[in-house]
CSV table of C-alpha atoms in Angstrom, one decimal:
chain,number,residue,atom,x,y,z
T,1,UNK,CA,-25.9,-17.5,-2.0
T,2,UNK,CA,-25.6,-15.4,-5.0
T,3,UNK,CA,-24.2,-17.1,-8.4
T,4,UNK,CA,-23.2,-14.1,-9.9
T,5,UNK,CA,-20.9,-12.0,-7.4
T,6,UNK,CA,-17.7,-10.0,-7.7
T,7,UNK,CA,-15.4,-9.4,-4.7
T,8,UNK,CA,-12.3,-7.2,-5.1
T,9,UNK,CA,-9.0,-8.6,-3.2
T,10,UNK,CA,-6.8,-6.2,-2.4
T,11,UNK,CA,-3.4,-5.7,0.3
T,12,UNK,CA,-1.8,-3.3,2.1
T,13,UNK,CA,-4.1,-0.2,1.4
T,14,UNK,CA,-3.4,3.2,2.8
T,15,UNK,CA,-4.5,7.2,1.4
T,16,UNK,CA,-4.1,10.2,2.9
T,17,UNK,CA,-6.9,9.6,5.8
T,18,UNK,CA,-7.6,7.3,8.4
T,19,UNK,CA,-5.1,5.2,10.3
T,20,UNK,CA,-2.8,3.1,8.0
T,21,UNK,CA,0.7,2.5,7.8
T,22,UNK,CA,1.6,5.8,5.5
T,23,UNK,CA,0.1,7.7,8.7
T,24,UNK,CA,1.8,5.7,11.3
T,25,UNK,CA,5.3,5.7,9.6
T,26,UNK,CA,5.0,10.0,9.3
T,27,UNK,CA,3.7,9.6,12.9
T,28,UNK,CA,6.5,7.6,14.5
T,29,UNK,CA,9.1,9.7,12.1
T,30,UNK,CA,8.6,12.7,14.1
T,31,UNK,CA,8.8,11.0,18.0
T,32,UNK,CA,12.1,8.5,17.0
T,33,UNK,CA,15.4,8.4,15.5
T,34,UNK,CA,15.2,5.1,14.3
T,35,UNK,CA,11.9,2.8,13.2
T,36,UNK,CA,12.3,-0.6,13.3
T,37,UNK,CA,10.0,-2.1,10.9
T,38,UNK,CA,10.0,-6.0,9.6
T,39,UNK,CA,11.5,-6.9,6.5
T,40,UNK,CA,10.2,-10.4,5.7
T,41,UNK,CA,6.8,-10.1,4.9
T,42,UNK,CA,6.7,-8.9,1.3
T,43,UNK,CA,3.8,-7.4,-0.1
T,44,UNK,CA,2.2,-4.6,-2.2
T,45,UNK,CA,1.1,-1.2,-0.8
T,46,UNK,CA,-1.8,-0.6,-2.7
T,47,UNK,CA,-3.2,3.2,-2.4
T,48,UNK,CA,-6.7,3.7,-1.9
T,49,UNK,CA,-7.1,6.0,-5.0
T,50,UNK,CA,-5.5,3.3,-7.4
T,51,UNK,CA,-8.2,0.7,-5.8
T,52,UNK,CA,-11.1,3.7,-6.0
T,53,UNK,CA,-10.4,3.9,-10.1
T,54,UNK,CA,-10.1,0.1,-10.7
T,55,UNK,CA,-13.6,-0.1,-9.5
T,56,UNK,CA,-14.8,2.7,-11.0
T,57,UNK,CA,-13.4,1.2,-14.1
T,58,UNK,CA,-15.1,-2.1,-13.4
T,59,UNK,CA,-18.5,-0.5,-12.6
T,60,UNK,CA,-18.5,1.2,-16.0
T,61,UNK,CA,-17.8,-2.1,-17.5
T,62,UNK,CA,-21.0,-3.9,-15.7
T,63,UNK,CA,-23.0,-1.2,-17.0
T,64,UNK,CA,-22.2,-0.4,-20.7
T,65,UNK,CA,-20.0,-4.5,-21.5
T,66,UNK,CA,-20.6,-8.1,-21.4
T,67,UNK,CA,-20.9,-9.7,-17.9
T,68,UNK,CA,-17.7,-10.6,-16.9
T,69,UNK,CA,-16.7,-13.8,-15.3
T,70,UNK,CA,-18.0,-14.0,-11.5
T,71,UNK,CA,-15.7,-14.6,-8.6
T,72,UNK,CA,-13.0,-13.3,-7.2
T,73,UNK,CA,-10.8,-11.0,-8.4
T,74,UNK,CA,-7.3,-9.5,-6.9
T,75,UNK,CA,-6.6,-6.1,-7.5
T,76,UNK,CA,-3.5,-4.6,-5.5
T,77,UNK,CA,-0.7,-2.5,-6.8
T,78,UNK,CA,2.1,-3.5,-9.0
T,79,UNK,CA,5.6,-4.6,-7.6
T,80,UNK,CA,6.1,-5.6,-4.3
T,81,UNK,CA,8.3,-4.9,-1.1
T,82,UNK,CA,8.4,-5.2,2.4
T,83,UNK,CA,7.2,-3.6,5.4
T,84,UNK,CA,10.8,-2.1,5.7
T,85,UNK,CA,10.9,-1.2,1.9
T,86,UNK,CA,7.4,0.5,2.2
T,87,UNK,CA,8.9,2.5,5.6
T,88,UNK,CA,12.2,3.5,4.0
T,89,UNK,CA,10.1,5.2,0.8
T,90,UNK,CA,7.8,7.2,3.5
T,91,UNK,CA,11.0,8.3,4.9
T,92,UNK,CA,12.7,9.1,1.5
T,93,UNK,CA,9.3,11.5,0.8
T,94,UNK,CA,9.1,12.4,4.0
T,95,UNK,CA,8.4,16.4,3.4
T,96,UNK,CA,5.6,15.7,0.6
T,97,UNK,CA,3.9,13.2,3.5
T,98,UNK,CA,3.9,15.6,5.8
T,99,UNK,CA,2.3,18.0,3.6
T,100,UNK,CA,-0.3,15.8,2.3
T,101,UNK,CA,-1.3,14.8,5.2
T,102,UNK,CA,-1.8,18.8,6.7
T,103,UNK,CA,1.3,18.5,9.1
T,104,UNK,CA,4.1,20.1,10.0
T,105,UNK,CA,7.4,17.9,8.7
T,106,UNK,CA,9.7,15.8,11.6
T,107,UNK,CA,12.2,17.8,12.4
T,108,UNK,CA,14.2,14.4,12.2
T,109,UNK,CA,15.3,11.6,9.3
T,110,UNK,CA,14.9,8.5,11.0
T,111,UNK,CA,17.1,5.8,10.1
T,112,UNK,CA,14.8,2.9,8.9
T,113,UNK,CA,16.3,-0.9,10.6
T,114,UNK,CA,14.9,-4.0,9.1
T,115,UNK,CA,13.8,-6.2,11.7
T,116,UNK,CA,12.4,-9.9,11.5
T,117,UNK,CA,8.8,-10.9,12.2
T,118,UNK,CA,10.0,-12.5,15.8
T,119,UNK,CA,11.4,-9.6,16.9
T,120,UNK,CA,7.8,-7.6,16.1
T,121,UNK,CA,5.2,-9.7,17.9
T,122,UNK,CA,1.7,-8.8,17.2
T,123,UNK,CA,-1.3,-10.7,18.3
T,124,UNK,CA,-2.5,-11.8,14.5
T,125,UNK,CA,-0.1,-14.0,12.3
T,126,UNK,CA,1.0,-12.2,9.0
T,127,UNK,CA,1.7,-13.8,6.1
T,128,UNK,CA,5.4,-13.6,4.5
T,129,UNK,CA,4.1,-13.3,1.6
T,130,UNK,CA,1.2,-11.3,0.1
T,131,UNK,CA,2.2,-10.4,-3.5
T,132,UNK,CA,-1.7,-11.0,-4.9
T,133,UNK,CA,-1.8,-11.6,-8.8
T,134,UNK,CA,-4.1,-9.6,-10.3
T,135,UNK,CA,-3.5,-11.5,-13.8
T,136,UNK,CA,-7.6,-12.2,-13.8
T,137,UNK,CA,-8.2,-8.1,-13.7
T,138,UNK,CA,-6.4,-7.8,-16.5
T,139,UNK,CA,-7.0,-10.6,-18.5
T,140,UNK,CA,-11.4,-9.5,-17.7
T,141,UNK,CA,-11.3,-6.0,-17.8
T,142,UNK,CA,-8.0,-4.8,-18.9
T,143,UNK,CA,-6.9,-2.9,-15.8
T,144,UNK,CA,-3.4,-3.1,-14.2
T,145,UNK,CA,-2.8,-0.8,-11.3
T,146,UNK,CA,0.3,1.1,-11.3
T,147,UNK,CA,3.3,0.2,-9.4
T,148,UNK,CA,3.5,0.8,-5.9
T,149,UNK,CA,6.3,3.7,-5.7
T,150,UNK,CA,4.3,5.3,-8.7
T,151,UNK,CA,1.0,4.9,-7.2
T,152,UNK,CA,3.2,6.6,-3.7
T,153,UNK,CA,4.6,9.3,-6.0
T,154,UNK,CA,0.9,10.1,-7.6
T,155,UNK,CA,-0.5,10.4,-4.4
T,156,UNK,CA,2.0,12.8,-3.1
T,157,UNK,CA,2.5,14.8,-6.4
T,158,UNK,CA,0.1,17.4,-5.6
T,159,UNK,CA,1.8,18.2,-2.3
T,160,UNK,CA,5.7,17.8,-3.7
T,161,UNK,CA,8.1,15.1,-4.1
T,162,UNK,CA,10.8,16.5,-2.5
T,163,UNK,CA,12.9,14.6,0.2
């Protein structure tokens, strides 16, 4: 009903808190010795914080800047992977998760094993592709999230990289 709206459109977000895939991948490393996690449905893990300072960005710009175009917007993280790409970078930072997310480490590496979509049914359909362009965020407000594996690495810097 309202003309002048703007709606954010992100993918694949995850922090530190809550249940998300960064949780349940550091979950599941420390019950299995191998996760089996699909590899066709490509996408970009967007972190919470990267989302949190693109809106704070925007919300400046609505205050102090011209109105910017209404509508719909896209704003996810740089790059793109798969479920499987995502899992095998929690696993390759796997110390740093556990410490950033106040637990103890696995005591194992599991090996990560693409899988196919069939062989993961879930009640709701995913798309196999997700990749969002965010080419409109940029283009209004001049904001371009970081890539995914930086945005990962950021996140986890405070609490060590090391694998």
């Amino acid at each position: 009903a309202c003309s002048r709206h703007l709606i954010l459109r992100t993918s694949w977000v995850y922090s530190l808190r809550g249940r998300n895939f960064l949780a349940t991948m550091h979950r599941l490393a420390g019950e299995r010795d191998e996760l089996r996690v699909v590899d066709d449905q490509i996408g970009a893990p967007t972190t919470s914080a990267a989302l949190a300072r693109a809106g704070m960005l925007i919300a400046r710009r609505l205050r102090t800047g011209p109105p910017p175009a209404a509508g719909i917007y896209h704003a996810s993280c740089a790059g793109r992977t798969s479920w499987c790409g995502f899992a095998r970078a929690i696993v390759e930072r796997l110390p740093a998760v556990a410490r950033a997310l106040g637990a103890p480490p696995p005591q194992r590496r599991p090996r990560v094993q693409p899988i196919r979509t069939e062989d993961f049914p879930t009640p709701a359909a995913r798309p196999r592709w997700s990749v969002l362009d965010n080419g409109k965020l940029a283009r209004e407000f001049g904001i371009a999230l970081p890539d995914w594996q930086a945005a990962l690495d950021r996140l986890l810097a405070p609490h060590g990289r090391s694998g």
